[in-house]
PDB file of C-alpha atoms in Angstrom:
ATOM      1  CA  UNK A   1      50.450  80.327 -63.417  1.00 47.00           C
ATOM      2  CA  UNK A   2      50.111  81.322 -67.015  1.00 54.00           C
ATOM      3  CA  UNK A   3      53.276  82.346 -68.178  1.00 62.00           C
ATOM      4  CA  UNK A   4      54.393  86.213 -67.809  1.00 71.00           C
ATOM      5  CA  UNK A   5      52.718  88.366 -70.167  1.00 79.00           C
ATOM      6  CA  UNK A   6      55.694  90.080 -72.112  1.00 85.00           C
ATOM      7  CA  UNK A   7      55.876  92.376 -75.107  1.00 90.00           C
ATOM      8  CA  UNK A   8      58.764  93.387 -77.070  1.00 91.00           C
ATOM      9  CA  UNK A   9      58.830  97.044 -78.298  1.00 91.00           C
ATOM     10  CA  UNK A  10      61.754  97.886 -80.215  1.00 93.00           C
ATOM     11  CA  UNK A  11      64.703  97.222 -77.901  1.00 94.00           C
ATOM     12  CA  UNK A  12      62.762  96.892 -74.800  1.00 96.00           C
ATOM     13  CA  UNK A  13      61.099  93.974 -73.041  1.00 96.00           C
ATOM     14  CA  UNK A  14      58.077  94.792 -71.412  1.00 95.00           C
ATOM     15  CA  UNK A  15      56.796  92.765 -68.425  1.00 92.00           C
ATOM     16  CA  UNK A  16      53.818  93.244 -66.650  1.00 90.00           C
ATOM     17  CA  UNK A  17      53.094  91.635 -62.809  1.00 87.00           C
ATOM     18  CA  UNK A  18      49.382  91.408 -63.065  1.00 78.00           C
ATOM     19  CA  UNK A  19      48.796  88.913 -59.992  1.00 73.00           C
ATOM     20  CA  UNK A  20      49.537  88.709 -56.473  1.00 72.00           C
ATOM     21  CA  UNK A  21      52.447  86.626 -56.519  1.00 75.00           C
ATOM     22  CA  UNK A  22      52.920  83.841 -53.961  1.00 74.00           C
ATOM     23  CA  UNK A  23      56.341  82.211 -53.259  1.00 75.00           C
ATOM     24  CA  UNK A  24      56.614  79.630 -55.728  1.00 78.00           C
ATOM     25  CA  UNK A  25      54.721  81.681 -58.416  1.00 82.00           C
ATOM     26  CA  UNK A  26      57.445  83.953 -57.743  1.00 83.00           C
ATOM     27  CA  UNK A  27      60.401  81.896 -58.405  1.00 85.00           C
ATOM     28  CA  UNK A  28      58.729  80.516 -61.476  1.00 87.00           C
ATOM     29  CA  UNK A  29      58.482  83.934 -62.424  1.00 88.00           C
ATOM     30  CA  UNK A  30      61.910  84.592 -62.415  1.00 91.00           C
ATOM     31  CA  UNK A  31      62.886  82.036 -64.382  1.00 92.00           C
ATOM     32  CA  UNK A  32      60.658  83.076 -67.052  1.00 91.00           C
ATOM     33  CA  UNK A  33      61.951  86.390 -67.052  1.00 93.00           C
ATOM     34  CA  UNK A  34      65.673  85.005 -67.518  1.00 95.00           C
ATOM     35  CA  UNK A  35      64.320  82.589 -70.211  1.00 94.00           C
ATOM     36  CA  UNK A  36      62.582  85.478 -71.952  1.00 93.00           C
ATOM     37  CA  UNK A  37      65.594  87.964 -71.902  1.00 95.00           C
ATOM     38  CA  UNK A  38      67.674  85.329 -72.972  1.00 95.00           C
ATOM     39  CA  UNK A  39      65.628  84.340 -76.009  1.00 94.00           C
ATOM     40  CA  UNK A  40      64.619  87.967 -76.714  1.00 94.00           C
ATOM     41  CA  UNK A  41      68.127  89.414 -76.061  1.00 95.00           C
ATOM     42  CA  UNK A  42      66.585  93.023 -75.346  1.00 96.00           C
ATOM     43  CA  UNK A  43      68.393  96.406 -74.455  1.00 94.00           C
ATOM     44  CA  UNK A  44      66.401  96.728 -71.728  1.00 96.00           C
ATOM     45  CA  UNK A  45      63.988  95.321 -69.155  1.00 96.00           C
ATOM     46  CA  UNK A  46      61.096  97.193 -68.276  1.00 96.00           C
ATOM     47  CA  UNK A  47      59.124  95.247 -64.991  1.00 94.00           C
ATOM     48  CA  UNK A  48      55.938  96.870 -64.461  1.00 94.00           C
ATOM     49  CA  UNK A  49      54.589  96.328 -60.805  1.00 92.00           C
ATOM     50  CA  UNK A  50      51.560  98.936 -60.415  1.00 92.00           C
ATOM     51  CA  UNK A  51      49.178  96.421 -60.121  1.00 89.00           C
ATOM     52  CA  UNK A  52      51.148  94.638 -57.430  1.00 89.00           C
ATOM     53  CA  UNK A  53      49.573  95.487 -53.774  1.00 87.00           C
ATOM     54  CA  UNK A  54      52.143  93.910 -51.607  1.00 90.00           C
ATOM     55  CA  UNK A  55      55.841  93.677 -51.936  1.00 92.00           C
ATOM     56  CA  UNK A  56      56.966  91.753 -48.707  1.00 92.00           C
ATOM     57  CA  UNK A  57      61.012  90.779 -47.964  1.00 91.00           C
ATOM     58  CA  UNK A  58      60.410  87.558 -50.189  1.00 90.00           C
ATOM     59  CA  UNK A  59      59.014  89.212 -53.415  1.00 90.00           C
ATOM     60  CA  UNK A  60      61.488  92.542 -52.813  1.00 92.00           C
ATOM     61  CA  UNK A  61      64.376  90.460 -52.700  1.00 90.00           C
ATOM     62  CA  UNK A  62      62.967  88.166 -55.479  1.00 90.00           C
ATOM     63  CA  UNK A  63      62.766  91.402 -57.836  1.00 92.00           C
ATOM     64  CA  UNK A  64      66.164  92.710 -56.813  1.00 93.00           C
ATOM     65  CA  UNK A  65      67.907  89.332 -57.200  1.00 93.00           C
ATOM     66  CA  UNK A  66      65.970  88.999 -60.758  1.00 94.00           C
ATOM     67  CA  UNK A  67      67.422  92.613 -61.421  1.00 95.00           C
ATOM     68  CA  UNK A  68      70.910  91.456 -60.471  1.00 95.00           C
ATOM     69  CA  UNK A  69      70.642  88.371 -62.550  1.00 95.00           C
ATOM     70  CA  UNK A  70      69.487  90.544 -65.942  1.00 95.00           C
ATOM     71  CA  UNK A  71      72.123  92.570 -65.552  1.00 95.00           C
ATOM     72  CA  UNK A  72      74.499  89.974 -65.489  1.00 95.00           C
ATOM     73  CA  UNK A  73      73.291  88.665 -68.699  1.00 95.00           C
ATOM     74  CA  UNK A  74      74.043  92.071 -69.916  1.00 95.00           C
ATOM     75  CA  UNK A  75      70.415  93.737 -69.821  1.00 96.00           C
ATOM     76  CA  UNK A  76      69.407  96.791 -67.808  1.00 95.00           C
ATOM     77  CA  UNK A  77      65.995  96.448 -65.470  1.00 95.00           C
ATOM     78  CA  UNK A  78      63.883  99.459 -64.533  1.00 95.00           C
ATOM     79  CA  UNK A  79      61.154  99.026 -62.551  1.00 94.00           C
ATOM     80  CA  UNK A  80      58.072 101.003 -63.054  1.00 95.00           C
ATOM     81  CA  UNK A  81      54.724 101.542 -60.990  1.00 93.00           C
ATOM     82  CA  UNK A  82      55.999 101.304 -57.472  1.00 93.00           C
ATOM     83  CA  UNK A  83      52.633 102.220 -55.552  1.00 93.00           C
ATOM     84  CA  UNK A  84      53.631 105.037 -52.675  1.00 94.00           C
ATOM     85  CA  UNK A  85      52.369 102.966 -49.947  1.00 95.00           C
ATOM     86  CA  UNK A  86      54.698 100.201 -51.295  1.00 94.00           C
ATOM     87  CA  UNK A  87      57.753 102.646 -51.532  1.00 95.00           C
ATOM     88  CA  UNK A  88      56.770 103.422 -47.915  1.00 95.00           C
ATOM     89  CA  UNK A  89      56.521 100.023 -46.808  1.00 95.00           C
ATOM     90  CA  UNK A  90      59.480  99.060 -48.066  1.00 94.00           C
ATOM     91  CA  UNK A  91      61.567 101.745 -46.516  1.00 94.00           C
ATOM     92  CA  UNK A  92      59.763 100.895 -43.174  1.00 93.00           C
ATOM     93  CA  UNK A  93      60.631  97.335 -43.448  1.00 92.00           C
ATOM     94  CA  UNK A  94      64.097  98.528 -44.299  1.00 90.00           C
ATOM     95  CA  UNK A  95      64.802  96.764 -47.659  1.00 89.00           C
ATOM     96  CA  UNK A  96      66.368  98.483 -50.465  1.00 88.00           C
ATOM     97  CA  UNK A  97      65.771  97.210 -53.685  1.00 88.00           C
ATOM     98  CA  UNK A  98      69.232  96.620 -55.531  1.00 87.00           C
ATOM     99  CA  UNK A  99      69.958  95.536 -59.088  1.00 83.00           C
ATOM    100  CA  UNK A 100      68.025  97.801 -61.217  1.00 83.00           C
ATOM    101  CA  UNK A 101      66.707 101.532 -61.837  1.00 85.00           C
ATOM    102  CA  UNK A 102      63.192 102.919 -61.065  1.00 83.00           C
ATOM    103  CA  UNK A 103      60.936 105.355 -63.221  1.00 83.00           C
ATOM    104  CA  UNK A 104      57.629 106.377 -62.003  1.00 80.00           C
TER     105      UNK A 104
ATOM    106  CA  UNK B   1      48.023 101.074 -19.701  1.00 70.00           C
ATOM    107  CA  UNK B   2      44.583 100.145 -19.874  1.00 84.00           C
ATOM    108  CA  UNK B   3      43.303  96.608 -20.731  1.00 90.00           C
ATOM    109  CA  UNK B   4      43.032  96.104 -24.436  1.00 91.00           C
ATOM    110  CA  UNK B   5      39.331  94.790 -25.271  1.00 92.00           C
ATOM    111  CA  UNK B   6      39.103  92.264 -27.960  1.00 93.00           C
ATOM    112  CA  UNK B   7      36.249  91.614 -30.012  1.00 88.00           C
ATOM    113  CA  UNK B   8      34.754  88.077 -29.787  1.00 85.00           C
ATOM    114  CA  UNK B   9      34.659  86.838 -33.022  1.00 86.00           C
ATOM    115  CA  UNK B  10      37.851  87.158 -34.969  1.00 91.00           C
ATOM    116  CA  UNK B  11      38.879  85.321 -38.286  1.00 95.00           C
ATOM    117  CA  UNK B  12      41.263  82.735 -37.665  1.00 97.00           C
ATOM    118  CA  UNK B  13      42.881  81.462 -40.750  1.00 97.00           C
ATOM    119  CA  UNK B  14      45.323  78.196 -40.723  1.00 98.00           C
ATOM    120  CA  UNK B  15      48.602  77.943 -42.229  1.00 97.00           C
ATOM    121  CA  UNK B  16      49.454  75.237 -43.656  1.00 97.00           C
ATOM    122  CA  UNK B  17      50.028  75.416 -47.613  1.00 94.00           C
ATOM    123  CA  UNK B  18      51.550  78.205 -48.936  1.00 91.00           C
ATOM    124  CA  UNK B  19      48.389  79.816 -50.205  1.00 91.00           C
ATOM    125  CA  UNK B  20      47.238  79.992 -46.818  1.00 95.00           C
ATOM    126  CA  UNK B  21      49.781  83.008 -46.775  1.00 94.00           C
ATOM    127  CA  UNK B  22      48.003  84.622 -49.623  1.00 91.00           C
ATOM    128  CA  UNK B  23      44.830  84.192 -47.920  1.00 94.00           C
ATOM    129  CA  UNK B  24      46.336  85.868 -44.603  1.00 96.00           C
ATOM    130  CA  UNK B  25      47.650  88.440 -46.636  1.00 95.00           C
ATOM    131  CA  UNK B  26      44.219  89.389 -48.323  1.00 94.00           C
ATOM    132  CA  UNK B  27      42.274  88.747 -45.504  1.00 97.00           C
ATOM    133  CA  UNK B  28      44.237  91.407 -43.320  1.00 97.00           C
ATOM    134  CA  UNK B  29      43.962  93.861 -46.379  1.00 96.00           C
ATOM    135  CA  UNK B  30      40.122  93.390 -46.190  1.00 96.00           C
ATOM    136  CA  UNK B  31      40.040  94.127 -42.598  1.00 96.00           C
ATOM    137  CA  UNK B  32      42.236  96.658 -42.515  1.00 97.00           C
ATOM    138  CA  UNK B  33      40.088  98.714 -45.035  1.00 97.00           C
ATOM    139  CA  UNK B  34      36.993  97.767 -43.196  1.00 96.00           C
ATOM    140  CA  UNK B  35      38.197  98.952 -40.242  1.00 96.00           C
ATOM    141  CA  UNK B  36      38.789 102.485 -42.149  1.00 96.00           C
ATOM    142  CA  UNK B  37      42.631 101.901 -42.046  1.00 97.00           C
ATOM    143  CA  UNK B  38      44.386 103.977 -45.141  1.00 96.00           C
ATOM    144  CA  UNK B  39      46.273 102.452 -48.047  1.00 95.00           C
ATOM    145  CA  UNK B  40      49.705 103.379 -46.367  1.00 96.00           C
ATOM    146  CA  UNK B  41      48.465 101.412 -42.860  1.00 97.00           C
ATOM    147  CA  UNK B  42      46.643  99.063 -44.616  1.00 97.00           C
ATOM    148  CA  UNK B  43      50.176  97.810 -46.936  1.00 96.00           C
ATOM    149  CA  UNK B  44      51.716  97.510 -43.640  1.00 97.00           C
ATOM    150  CA  UNK B  45      49.669  95.617 -42.041  1.00 98.00           C
ATOM    151  CA  UNK B  46      49.176  93.126 -45.059  1.00 97.00           C
ATOM    152  CA  UNK B  47      53.115  93.076 -45.653  1.00 96.00           C
ATOM    153  CA  UNK B  48      53.677  92.615 -41.741  1.00 97.00           C
ATOM    154  CA  UNK B  49      51.150  89.670 -42.167  1.00 98.00           C
ATOM    155  CA  UNK B  50      52.440  88.080 -44.908  1.00 96.00           C
ATOM    156  CA  UNK B  51      56.140  88.112 -43.275  1.00 95.00           C
ATOM    157  CA  UNK B  52      54.595  86.555 -40.057  1.00 97.00           C
ATOM    158  CA  UNK B  53      52.436  84.085 -42.195  1.00 97.00           C
ATOM    159  CA  UNK B  54      55.458  82.698 -44.301  1.00 94.00           C
ATOM    160  CA  UNK B  55      57.384  82.521 -40.981  1.00 94.00           C
ATOM    161  CA  UNK B  56      54.845  80.178 -39.354  1.00 96.00           C
ATOM    162  CA  UNK B  57      54.897  77.898 -42.479  1.00 95.00           C
ATOM    163  CA  UNK B  58      58.950  78.184 -43.071  1.00 93.00           C
ATOM    164  CA  UNK B  59      59.948  77.594 -39.653  1.00 93.00           C
ATOM    165  CA  UNK B  60      56.816  75.216 -38.007  1.00 96.00           C
ATOM    166  CA  UNK B  61      55.242  74.021 -40.867  1.00 96.00           C
ATOM    167  CA  UNK B  62      51.780  74.742 -39.583  1.00 97.00           C
ATOM    168  CA  UNK B  63      50.091  77.040 -37.643  1.00 98.00           C
ATOM    169  CA  UNK B  64      47.520  79.496 -37.030  1.00 98.00           C
ATOM    170  CA  UNK B  65      46.780  83.466 -37.844  1.00 98.00           C
ATOM    171  CA  UNK B  66      43.656  85.442 -35.799  1.00 98.00           C
ATOM    172  CA  UNK B  67      42.646  88.757 -37.025  1.00 98.00           C
ATOM    173  CA  UNK B  68      40.702  90.848 -34.543  1.00 97.00           C
ATOM    174  CA  UNK B  69      39.220  94.272 -33.887  1.00 96.00           C
ATOM    175  CA  UNK B  70      40.729  95.423 -30.781  1.00 96.00           C
ATOM    176  CA  UNK B  71      39.626  98.523 -28.440  1.00 94.00           C
ATOM    177  CA  UNK B  72      41.708 100.258 -25.746  1.00 93.00           C
ATOM    178  CA  UNK B  73      40.731 103.059 -23.017  1.00 89.00           C
ATOM    179  CA  UNK B  74      43.201 105.906 -23.437  1.00 81.00           C
ATOM    180  CA  UNK B  75      44.768 107.513 -20.303  1.00 69.00           C
ATOM    181  CA  UNK B  76      41.865 109.652 -19.766  1.00 61.00           C
ATOM    182  CA  UNK B  77      43.349 113.543 -20.267  1.00 60.00           C
ATOM    183  CA  UNK B  78      42.848 115.711 -16.869  1.00 60.00           C
ATOM    184  CA  UNK B  79      40.169 117.961 -16.836  1.00 61.00           C
ATOM    185  CA  UNK B  80      39.274 120.664 -18.435  1.00 60.00           C
ATOM    186  CA  UNK B  81      40.254 118.482 -21.637  1.00 57.00           C
ATOM    187  CA  UNK B  82      39.048 115.093 -20.173  1.00 53.00           C
ATOM    188  CA  UNK B  83      35.494 113.215 -21.133  1.00 53.00           C
ATOM    189  CA  UNK B  84      32.981 115.683 -22.630  1.00 52.00           C
ATOM    190  CA  UNK B  85      35.772 118.216 -22.386  1.00 51.00           C
ATOM    191  CA  UNK B  86      37.138 119.897 -25.765  1.00 56.00           C
ATOM    192  CA  UNK B  87      36.146 118.435 -29.088  1.00 53.00           C
ATOM    193  CA  UNK B  88      34.006 115.494 -27.361  1.00 51.00           C
ATOM    194  CA  UNK B  89      37.124 113.577 -26.380  1.00 57.00           C
ATOM    195  CA  UNK B  90      35.981 109.495 -26.870  1.00 61.00           C
ATOM    196  CA  UNK B  91      38.558 107.913 -24.801  1.00 82.00           C
ATOM    197  CA  UNK B  92      38.820 104.872 -26.509  1.00 88.00           C
ATOM    198  CA  UNK B  93      41.276 103.907 -29.428  1.00 92.00           C
ATOM    199  CA  UNK B  94      40.277 101.338 -31.819  1.00 95.00           C
ATOM    200  CA  UNK B  95      42.834  98.823 -33.670  1.00 96.00           C
ATOM    201  CA  UNK B  96      43.548  95.610 -35.198  1.00 97.00           C
ATOM    202  CA  UNK B  97      45.303  92.933 -33.606  1.00 98.00           C
ATOM    203  CA  UNK B  98      47.226  89.918 -35.186  1.00 98.00           C
ATOM    204  CA  UNK B  99      48.042  86.700 -33.520  1.00 98.00           C
ATOM    205  CA  UNK B 100      50.314  84.000 -35.197  1.00 98.00           C
ATOM    206  CA  UNK B 101      50.531  80.847 -33.332  1.00 98.00           C
ATOM    207  CA  UNK B 102      52.461  77.416 -34.048  1.00 97.00           C
ATOM    208  CA  UNK B 103      54.400  74.772 -32.004  1.00 96.00           C
ATOM    209  CA  UNK B 104      57.236  75.050 -34.153  1.00 94.00           C
ATOM    210  CA  UNK B 105      60.797  74.824 -32.651  1.00 94.00           C
ATOM    211  CA  UNK B 106      60.451  78.472 -31.528  1.00 93.00           C
ATOM    212  CA  UNK B 107      63.362  81.346 -31.181  1.00 90.00           C
ATOM    213  CA  UNK B 108      66.008  80.636 -29.310  1.00 87.00           C
ATOM    214  CA  UNK B 109      67.615  84.285 -29.418  1.00 86.00           C
ATOM    215  CA  UNK B 110      64.593  86.885 -29.691  1.00 88.00           C
ATOM    216  CA  UNK B 111      66.998  89.917 -29.211  1.00 88.00           C
ATOM    217  CA  UNK B 112      69.448  88.593 -32.352  1.00 87.00           C
ATOM    218  CA  UNK B 113      66.296  87.879 -34.498  1.00 85.00           C
ATOM    219  CA  UNK B 114      65.080  91.257 -33.628  1.00 87.00           C
ATOM    220  CA  UNK B 115      67.739  93.128 -34.794  1.00 85.00           C
ATOM    221  CA  UNK B 116      67.422  92.070 -38.267  1.00 79.00           C
ATOM    222  CA  UNK B 117      69.678  90.489 -40.801  1.00 78.00           C
ATOM    223  CA  UNK B 118      70.005  87.153 -39.050  1.00 79.00           C
ATOM    224  CA  UNK B 119      67.771  84.189 -40.674  1.00 79.00           C
ATOM    225  CA  UNK B 120      68.185  80.235 -39.993  1.00 76.00           C
ATOM    226  CA  UNK B 121      66.625  79.473 -43.586  1.00 74.00           C
ATOM    227  CA  UNK B 122      68.756  81.461 -46.062  1.00 68.00           C
ATOM    228  CA  UNK B 123      66.256  84.465 -46.658  1.00 73.00           C
ATOM    229  CA  UNK B 124      66.781  87.997 -46.007  1.00 72.00           C
ATOM    230  CA  UNK B 125      66.060  88.048 -42.368  1.00 81.00           C
ATOM    231  CA  UNK B 126      64.375  91.421 -41.965  1.00 85.00           C
ATOM    232  CA  UNK B 127      60.603  89.536 -41.847  1.00 88.00           C
ATOM    233  CA  UNK B 128      60.404  89.707 -37.951  1.00 93.00           C
ATOM    234  CA  UNK B 129      62.658  93.242 -37.478  1.00 93.00           C
ATOM    235  CA  UNK B 130      60.680  94.309 -40.538  1.00 94.00           C
ATOM    236  CA  UNK B 131      57.452  93.674 -39.334  1.00 96.00           C
ATOM    237  CA  UNK B 132      58.029  95.265 -35.818  1.00 95.00           C
ATOM    238  CA  UNK B 133      58.955  98.270 -37.501  1.00 95.00           C
ATOM    239  CA  UNK B 134      55.823  98.344 -39.921  1.00 96.00           C
ATOM    240  CA  UNK B 135      53.385  97.888 -36.801  1.00 97.00           C
ATOM    241  CA  UNK B 136      52.833  99.787 -33.656  1.00 97.00           C
ATOM    242  CA  UNK B 137      53.068  97.166 -31.211  1.00 96.00           C
ATOM    243  CA  UNK B 138      54.825  93.717 -30.958  1.00 96.00           C
ATOM    244  CA  UNK B 139      55.056  91.001 -28.860  1.00 96.00           C
ATOM    245  CA  UNK B 140      56.662  87.412 -28.684  1.00 96.00           C
ATOM    246  CA  UNK B 141      56.334  84.656 -26.756  1.00 95.00           C
ATOM    247  CA  UNK B 142      58.979  82.123 -27.354  1.00 93.00           C
ATOM    248  CA  UNK B 143      61.558  79.946 -26.532  1.00 87.00           C
ATOM    249  CA  UNK B 144      63.731  76.878 -27.662  1.00 87.00           C
ATOM    250  CA  UNK B 145      61.112  74.130 -28.123  1.00 87.00           C
ATOM    251  CA  UNK B 146      58.149  76.096 -27.032  1.00 89.00           C
ATOM    252  CA  UNK B 147      56.794  77.098 -30.322  1.00 94.00           C
ATOM    253  CA  UNK B 148      56.034  80.719 -31.144  1.00 96.00           C
ATOM    254  CA  UNK B 149      53.163  83.064 -30.170  1.00 97.00           C
ATOM    255  CA  UNK B 150      53.495  86.770 -31.805  1.00 97.00           C
ATOM    256  CA  UNK B 151      51.053  89.423 -31.427  1.00 98.00           C
ATOM    257  CA  UNK B 152      50.859  92.478 -33.958  1.00 98.00           C
ATOM    258  CA  UNK B 153      48.546  95.858 -33.446  1.00 98.00           C
ATOM    259  CA  UNK B 154      47.755  98.848 -35.304  1.00 97.00           C
ATOM    260  CA  UNK B 155      45.850 101.553 -33.977  1.00 97.00           C
ATOM    261  CA  UNK B 156      43.565 103.750 -36.272  1.00 95.00           C
TER     262      UNK B 156
END
């Protein structure tokens, strides 16, 4: 997989997930994000998941863990662009995304 | 309950590597959209398939996923609302059935796994119980050393 496209705007690091992630790429993505946060020292991290069609328990947990790890590094995460059907799916599944904030 | 009729040709996906799980998820999405399921049900189906196909890979190493259109006669309502009655009631419902089969170690305590939050692999343990909540129906046939077969269904 190519490196995750990130964009630093002011003090904010913006990252867009544009591919359907499978488990190994999701784990690599997590490491990439943490490295990028360390290198760029942003005030906040925005993860745009509007192109993600399915968030299952694995990906949900990975996003949640990532936000928690990023918080440990002193940076808050905001997840943006969660599609309505994904919000419903997470609720039905009983998976709560923790560690970050949300924005439409 | 009336017998479930299964379409003869289903889509078979062999699960042996990680990208096969993606393929199963994508195929489930395509089938769901083609059958006329809406966005929410499609997401619920695709997510359930993702969970159960991954379970095959993680617990058994390999197995198969079969997707098939199904139909079932509904209990005919009594007259005057029965067949040919009000609103041209067709008396048959259609749906999508997905069967996950493997020859892995099997599930020792199905009840416990269905409660959720229990995992033998360090994951969140909500895959199977979550899939049961996301789908309309789920049946499990398994036992220690017997492999596992799981049927899930969603009705249109």
